[in-house]
Short mmCIF file of N, CA, C and O and ligand atoms in Angstrom, two decimals:
data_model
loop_
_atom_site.label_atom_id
_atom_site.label_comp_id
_atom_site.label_asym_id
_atom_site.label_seq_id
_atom_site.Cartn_x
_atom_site.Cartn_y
_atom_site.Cartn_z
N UNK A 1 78.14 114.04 97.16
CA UNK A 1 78.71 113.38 95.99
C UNK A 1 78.25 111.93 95.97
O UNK A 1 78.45 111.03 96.79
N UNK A 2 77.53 111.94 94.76
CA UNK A 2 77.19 110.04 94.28
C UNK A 2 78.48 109.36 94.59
O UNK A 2 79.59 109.85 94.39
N UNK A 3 78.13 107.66 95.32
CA UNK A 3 79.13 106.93 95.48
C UNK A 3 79.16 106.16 94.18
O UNK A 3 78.13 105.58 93.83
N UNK A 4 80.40 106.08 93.34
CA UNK A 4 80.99 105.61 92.03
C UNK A 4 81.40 103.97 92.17
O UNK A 4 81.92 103.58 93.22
N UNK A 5 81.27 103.50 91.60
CA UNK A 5 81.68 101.78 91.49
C UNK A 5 82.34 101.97 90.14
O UNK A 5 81.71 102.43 89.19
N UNK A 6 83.64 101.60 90.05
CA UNK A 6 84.16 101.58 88.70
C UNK A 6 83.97 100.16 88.56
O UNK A 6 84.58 99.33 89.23
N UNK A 7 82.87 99.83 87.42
CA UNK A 7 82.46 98.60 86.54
C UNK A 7 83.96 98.59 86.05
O UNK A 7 84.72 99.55 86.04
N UNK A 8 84.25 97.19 85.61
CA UNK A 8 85.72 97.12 84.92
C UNK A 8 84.98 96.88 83.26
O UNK A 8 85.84 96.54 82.45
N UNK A 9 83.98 96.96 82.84
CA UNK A 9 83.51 97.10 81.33
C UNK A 9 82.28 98.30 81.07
O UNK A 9 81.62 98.60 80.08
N UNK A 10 82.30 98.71 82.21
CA UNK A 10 81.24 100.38 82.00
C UNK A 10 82.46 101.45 82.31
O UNK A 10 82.68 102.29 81.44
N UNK A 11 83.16 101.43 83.39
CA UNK A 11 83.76 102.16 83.96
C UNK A 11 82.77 102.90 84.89
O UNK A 11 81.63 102.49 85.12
N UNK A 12 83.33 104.09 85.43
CA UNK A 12 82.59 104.34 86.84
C UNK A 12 81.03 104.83 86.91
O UNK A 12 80.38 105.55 86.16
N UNK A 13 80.76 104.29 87.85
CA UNK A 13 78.78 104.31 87.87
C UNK A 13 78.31 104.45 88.71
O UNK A 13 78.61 103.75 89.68
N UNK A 14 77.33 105.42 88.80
CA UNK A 14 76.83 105.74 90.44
C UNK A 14 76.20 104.24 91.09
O UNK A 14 75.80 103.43 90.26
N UNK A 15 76.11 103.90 92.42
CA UNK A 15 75.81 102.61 93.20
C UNK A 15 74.34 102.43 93.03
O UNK A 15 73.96 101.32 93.39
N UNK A 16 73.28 103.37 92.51
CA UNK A 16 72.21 102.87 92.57
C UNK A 16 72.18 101.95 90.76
O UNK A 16 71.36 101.05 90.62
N UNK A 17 72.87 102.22 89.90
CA UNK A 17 72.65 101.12 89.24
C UNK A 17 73.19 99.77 89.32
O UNK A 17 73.23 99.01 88.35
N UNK A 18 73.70 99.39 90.73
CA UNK A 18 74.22 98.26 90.83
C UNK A 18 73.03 97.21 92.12
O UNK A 18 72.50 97.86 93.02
N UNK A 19 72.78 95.92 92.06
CA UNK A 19 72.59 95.10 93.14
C UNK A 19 73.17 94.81 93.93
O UNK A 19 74.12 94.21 93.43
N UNK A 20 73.31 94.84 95.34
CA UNK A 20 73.88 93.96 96.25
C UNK A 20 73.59 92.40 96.28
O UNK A 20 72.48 91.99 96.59
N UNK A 21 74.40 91.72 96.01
CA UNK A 21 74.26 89.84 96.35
C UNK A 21 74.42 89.83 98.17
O UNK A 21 73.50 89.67 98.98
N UNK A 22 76.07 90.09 98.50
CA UNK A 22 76.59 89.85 99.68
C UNK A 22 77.49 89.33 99.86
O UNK A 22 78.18 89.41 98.84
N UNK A 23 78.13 88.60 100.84
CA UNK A 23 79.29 88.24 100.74
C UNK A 23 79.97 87.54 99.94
O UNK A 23 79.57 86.37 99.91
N UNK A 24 81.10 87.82 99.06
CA UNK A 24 81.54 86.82 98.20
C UNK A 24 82.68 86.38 98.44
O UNK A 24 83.62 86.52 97.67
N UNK A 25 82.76 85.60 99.92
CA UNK A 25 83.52 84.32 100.35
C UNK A 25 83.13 83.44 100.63
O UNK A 25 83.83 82.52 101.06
N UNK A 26 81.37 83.37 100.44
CA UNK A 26 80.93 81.96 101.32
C UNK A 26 81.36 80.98 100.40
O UNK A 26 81.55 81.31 99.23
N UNK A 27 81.57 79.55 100.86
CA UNK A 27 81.82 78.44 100.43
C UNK A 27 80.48 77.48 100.37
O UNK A 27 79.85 77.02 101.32
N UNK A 28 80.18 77.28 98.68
CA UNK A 28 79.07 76.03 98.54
C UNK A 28 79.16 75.20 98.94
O UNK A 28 80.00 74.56 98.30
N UNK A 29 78.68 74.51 99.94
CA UNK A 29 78.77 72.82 100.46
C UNK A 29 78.41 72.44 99.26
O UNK A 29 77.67 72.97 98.44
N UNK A 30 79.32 70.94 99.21
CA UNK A 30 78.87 69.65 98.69
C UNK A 30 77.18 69.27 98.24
O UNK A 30 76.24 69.50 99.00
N UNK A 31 77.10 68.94 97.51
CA UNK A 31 75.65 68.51 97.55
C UNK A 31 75.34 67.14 98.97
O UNK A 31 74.22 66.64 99.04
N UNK A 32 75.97 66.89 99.55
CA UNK A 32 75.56 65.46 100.34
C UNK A 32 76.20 66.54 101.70
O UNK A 32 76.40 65.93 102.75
N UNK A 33 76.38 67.46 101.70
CA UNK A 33 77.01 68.11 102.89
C UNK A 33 76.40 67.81 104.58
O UNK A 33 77.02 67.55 105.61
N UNK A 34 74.66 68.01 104.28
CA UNK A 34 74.45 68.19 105.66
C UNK A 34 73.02 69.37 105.85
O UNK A 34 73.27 70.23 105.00
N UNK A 35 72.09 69.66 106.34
CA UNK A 35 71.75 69.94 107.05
C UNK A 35 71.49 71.03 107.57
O UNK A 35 70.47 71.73 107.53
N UNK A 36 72.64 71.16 108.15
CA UNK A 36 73.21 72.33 108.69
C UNK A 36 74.11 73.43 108.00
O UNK A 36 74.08 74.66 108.11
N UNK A 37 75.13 72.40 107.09
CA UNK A 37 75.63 73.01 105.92
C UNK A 37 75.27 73.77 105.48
O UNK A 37 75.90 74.82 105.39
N UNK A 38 73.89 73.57 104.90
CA UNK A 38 72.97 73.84 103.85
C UNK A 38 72.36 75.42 104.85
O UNK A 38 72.17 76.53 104.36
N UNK A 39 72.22 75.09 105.98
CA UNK A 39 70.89 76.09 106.72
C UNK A 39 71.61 77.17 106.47
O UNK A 39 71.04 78.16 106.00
N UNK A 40 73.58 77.19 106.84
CA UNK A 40 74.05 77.91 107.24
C UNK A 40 74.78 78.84 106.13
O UNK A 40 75.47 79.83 106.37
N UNK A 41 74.37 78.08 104.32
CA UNK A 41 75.12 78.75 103.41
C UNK A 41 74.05 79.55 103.07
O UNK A 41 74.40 80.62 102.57
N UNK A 42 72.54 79.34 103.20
CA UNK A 42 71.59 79.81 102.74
C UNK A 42 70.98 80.81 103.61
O UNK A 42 70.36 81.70 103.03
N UNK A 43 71.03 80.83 105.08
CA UNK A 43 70.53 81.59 106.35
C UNK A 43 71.31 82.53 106.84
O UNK A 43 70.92 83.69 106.93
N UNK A 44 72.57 82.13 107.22
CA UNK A 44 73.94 82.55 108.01
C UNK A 44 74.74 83.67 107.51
O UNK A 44 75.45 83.38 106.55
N UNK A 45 74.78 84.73 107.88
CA UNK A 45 75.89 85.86 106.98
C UNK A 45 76.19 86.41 108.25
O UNK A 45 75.42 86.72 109.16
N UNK A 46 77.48 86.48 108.16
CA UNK A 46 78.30 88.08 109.51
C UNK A 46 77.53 89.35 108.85
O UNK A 46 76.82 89.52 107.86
N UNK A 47 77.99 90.07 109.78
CA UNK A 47 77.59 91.29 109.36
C UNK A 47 79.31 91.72 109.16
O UNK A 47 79.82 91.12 110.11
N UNK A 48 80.27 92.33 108.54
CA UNK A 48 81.49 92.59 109.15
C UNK A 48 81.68 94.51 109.30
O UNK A 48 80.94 95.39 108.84
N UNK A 49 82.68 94.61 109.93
CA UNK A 49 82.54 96.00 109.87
C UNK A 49 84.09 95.70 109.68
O UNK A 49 84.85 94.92 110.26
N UNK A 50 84.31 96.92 108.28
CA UNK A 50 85.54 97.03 108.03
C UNK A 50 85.54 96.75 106.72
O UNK A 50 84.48 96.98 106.15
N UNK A 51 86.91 96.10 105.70
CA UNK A 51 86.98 95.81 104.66
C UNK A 51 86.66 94.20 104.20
O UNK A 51 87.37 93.25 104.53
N UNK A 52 85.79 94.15 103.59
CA UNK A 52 85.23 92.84 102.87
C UNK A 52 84.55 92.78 101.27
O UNK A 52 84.10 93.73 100.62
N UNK A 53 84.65 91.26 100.87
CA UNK A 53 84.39 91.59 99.53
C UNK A 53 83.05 91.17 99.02
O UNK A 53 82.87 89.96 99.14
N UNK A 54 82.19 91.76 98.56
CA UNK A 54 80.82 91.46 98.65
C UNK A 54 80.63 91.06 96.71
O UNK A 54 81.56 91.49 96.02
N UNK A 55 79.43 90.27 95.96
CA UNK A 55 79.07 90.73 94.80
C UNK A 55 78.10 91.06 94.98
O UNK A 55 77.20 90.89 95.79
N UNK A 56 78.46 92.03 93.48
CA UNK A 56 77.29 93.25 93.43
C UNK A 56 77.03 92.78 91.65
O UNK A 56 77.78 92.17 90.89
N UNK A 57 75.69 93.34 91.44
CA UNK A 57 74.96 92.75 90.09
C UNK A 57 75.45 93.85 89.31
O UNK A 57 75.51 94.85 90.04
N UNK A 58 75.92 94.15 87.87
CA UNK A 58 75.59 95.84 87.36
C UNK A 58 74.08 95.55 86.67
O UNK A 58 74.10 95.33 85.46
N UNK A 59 73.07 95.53 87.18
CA UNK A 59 71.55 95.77 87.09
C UNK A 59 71.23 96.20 85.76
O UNK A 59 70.80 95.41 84.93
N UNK A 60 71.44 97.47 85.50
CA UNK A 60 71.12 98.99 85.16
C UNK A 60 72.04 99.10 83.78
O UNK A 60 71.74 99.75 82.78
N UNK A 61 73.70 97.97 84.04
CA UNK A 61 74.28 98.26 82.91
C UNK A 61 74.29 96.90 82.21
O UNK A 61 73.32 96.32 81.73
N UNK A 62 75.98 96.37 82.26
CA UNK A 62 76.40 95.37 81.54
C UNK A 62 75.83 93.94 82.01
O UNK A 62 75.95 92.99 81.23
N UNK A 63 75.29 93.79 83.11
CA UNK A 63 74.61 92.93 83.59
C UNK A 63 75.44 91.76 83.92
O UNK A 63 75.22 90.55 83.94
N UNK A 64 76.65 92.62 84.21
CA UNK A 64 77.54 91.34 84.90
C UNK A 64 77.93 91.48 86.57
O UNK A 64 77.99 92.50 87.25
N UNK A 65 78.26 89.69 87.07
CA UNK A 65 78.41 89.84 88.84
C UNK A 65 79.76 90.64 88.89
O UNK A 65 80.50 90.22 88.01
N UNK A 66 80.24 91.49 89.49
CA UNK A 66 81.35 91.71 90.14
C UNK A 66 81.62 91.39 91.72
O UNK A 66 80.79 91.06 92.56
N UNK A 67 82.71 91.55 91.84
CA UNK A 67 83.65 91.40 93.51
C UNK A 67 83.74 92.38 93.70
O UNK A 67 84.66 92.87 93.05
N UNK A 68 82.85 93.58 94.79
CA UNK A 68 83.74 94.50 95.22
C UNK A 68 83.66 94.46 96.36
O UNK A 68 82.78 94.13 97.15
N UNK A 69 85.89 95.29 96.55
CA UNK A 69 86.33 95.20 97.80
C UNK A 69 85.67 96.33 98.62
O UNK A 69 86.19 97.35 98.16
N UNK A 70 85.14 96.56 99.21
CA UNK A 70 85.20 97.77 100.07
C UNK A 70 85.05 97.84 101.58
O UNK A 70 84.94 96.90 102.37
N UNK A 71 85.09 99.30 101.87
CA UNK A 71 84.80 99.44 104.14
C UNK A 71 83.26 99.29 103.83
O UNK A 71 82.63 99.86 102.94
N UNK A 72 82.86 98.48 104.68
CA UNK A 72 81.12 99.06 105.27
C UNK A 72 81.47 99.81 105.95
O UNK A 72 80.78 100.75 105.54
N UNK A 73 82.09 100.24 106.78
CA UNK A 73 81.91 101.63 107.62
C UNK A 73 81.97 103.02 106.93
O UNK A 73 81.29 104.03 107.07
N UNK A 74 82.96 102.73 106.19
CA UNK A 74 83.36 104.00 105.61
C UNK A 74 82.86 104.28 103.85
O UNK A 74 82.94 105.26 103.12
N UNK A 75 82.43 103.15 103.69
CA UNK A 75 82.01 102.75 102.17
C UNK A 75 83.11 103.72 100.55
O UNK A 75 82.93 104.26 99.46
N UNK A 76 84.12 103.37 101.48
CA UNK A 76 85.37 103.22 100.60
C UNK A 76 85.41 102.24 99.87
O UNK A 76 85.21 101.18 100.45
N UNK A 77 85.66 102.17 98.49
CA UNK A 77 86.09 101.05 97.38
C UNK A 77 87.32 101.07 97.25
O UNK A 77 87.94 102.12 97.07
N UNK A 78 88.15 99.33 97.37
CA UNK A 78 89.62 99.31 97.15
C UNK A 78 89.62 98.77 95.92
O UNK A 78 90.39 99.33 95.14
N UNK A 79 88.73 97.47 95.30
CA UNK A 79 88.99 97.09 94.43
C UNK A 79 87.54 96.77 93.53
O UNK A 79 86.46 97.05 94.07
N UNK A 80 87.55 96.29 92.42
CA UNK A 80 86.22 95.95 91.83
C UNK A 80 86.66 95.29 90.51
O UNK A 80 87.40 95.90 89.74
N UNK A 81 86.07 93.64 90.16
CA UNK A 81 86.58 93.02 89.45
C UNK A 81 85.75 92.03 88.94
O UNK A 81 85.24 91.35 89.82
N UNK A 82 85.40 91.68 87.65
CA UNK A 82 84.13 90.69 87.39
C UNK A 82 84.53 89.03 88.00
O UNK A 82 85.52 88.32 87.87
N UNK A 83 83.33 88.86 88.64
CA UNK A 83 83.78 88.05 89.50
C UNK A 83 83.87 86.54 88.41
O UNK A 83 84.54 85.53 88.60
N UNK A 84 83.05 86.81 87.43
CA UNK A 84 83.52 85.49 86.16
C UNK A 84 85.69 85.32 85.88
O UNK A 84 86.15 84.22 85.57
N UNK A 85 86.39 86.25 86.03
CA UNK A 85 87.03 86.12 86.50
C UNK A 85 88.13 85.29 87.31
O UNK A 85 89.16 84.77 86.87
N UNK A 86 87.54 85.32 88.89
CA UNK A 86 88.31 85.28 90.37
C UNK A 86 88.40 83.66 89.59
O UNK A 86 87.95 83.26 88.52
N UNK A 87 89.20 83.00 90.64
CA UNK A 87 89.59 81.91 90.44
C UNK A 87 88.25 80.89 91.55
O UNK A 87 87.38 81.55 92.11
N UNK A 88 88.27 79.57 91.71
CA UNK A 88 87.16 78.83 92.48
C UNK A 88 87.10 79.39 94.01
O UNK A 88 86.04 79.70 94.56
N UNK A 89 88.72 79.50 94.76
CA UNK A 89 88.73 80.14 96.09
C UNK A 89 88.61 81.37 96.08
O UNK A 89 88.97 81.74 97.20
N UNK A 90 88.25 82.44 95.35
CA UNK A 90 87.95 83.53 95.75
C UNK A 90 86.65 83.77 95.54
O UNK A 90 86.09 84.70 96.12
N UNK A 91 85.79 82.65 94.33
CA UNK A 91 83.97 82.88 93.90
C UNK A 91 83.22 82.25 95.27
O UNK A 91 82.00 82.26 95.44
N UNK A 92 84.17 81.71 96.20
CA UNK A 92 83.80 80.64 97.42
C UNK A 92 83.53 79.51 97.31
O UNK A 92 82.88 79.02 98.24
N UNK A 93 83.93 78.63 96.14
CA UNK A 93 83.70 77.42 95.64
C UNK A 93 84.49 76.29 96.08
O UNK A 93 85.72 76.41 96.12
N UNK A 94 83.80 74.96 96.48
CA UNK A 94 84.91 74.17 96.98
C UNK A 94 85.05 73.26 96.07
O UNK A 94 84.24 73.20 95.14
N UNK A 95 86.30 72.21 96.18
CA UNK A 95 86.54 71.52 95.13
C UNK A 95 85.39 70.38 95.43
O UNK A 95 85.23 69.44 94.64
ZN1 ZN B 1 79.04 97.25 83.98
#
């Protein structure tokens, strides 16, 4: 069985018409941040195992970012939500 992503403006869609981005908690440094800041928003990702919230592109459809929650292990979906949306702390944005 195809794994389904329910788009919240397509409704449900098999995963190959969607992109992976990646994690969608990192936090943008500052523009004057640093260095390292910078190496580590652009280089640096966990890998996590378990439930995390990644964006994904809909490519193929409406061509909007979403948040989805899901397991990497088990590649269970809990939630899925356009990430235009989330508020600044959940897009990973700092003030
Ligand atoms: Zn869509």
């Amino acid at each position: 069985m195809a794994s389904l992503i329910a788009c919240p403006h397509c409704g449900p869609r098999p995963k190959e018409e969607f992109t992976v981005r990646g994690d969608a908690g990192i936090a943008r440094p500052v523009p004057d941040a640093g260095e390292d800041a910078w190496y580590a928003y652009v280089y640096l990702r966990d890998n996590p195992r378990g439930r995390h919230k990644e964006h994904w592109h809909h490519t193929s459809g409406c061509r909007r970012w979403l948040v989805v929650e899901r397991d990497t292990m088990t590649h269970a979906i809990y939630a899925v939500s356009d990430a235009g949306t989330q508020d600044a702390s959940t897009r990973g944005e700092t003030a």
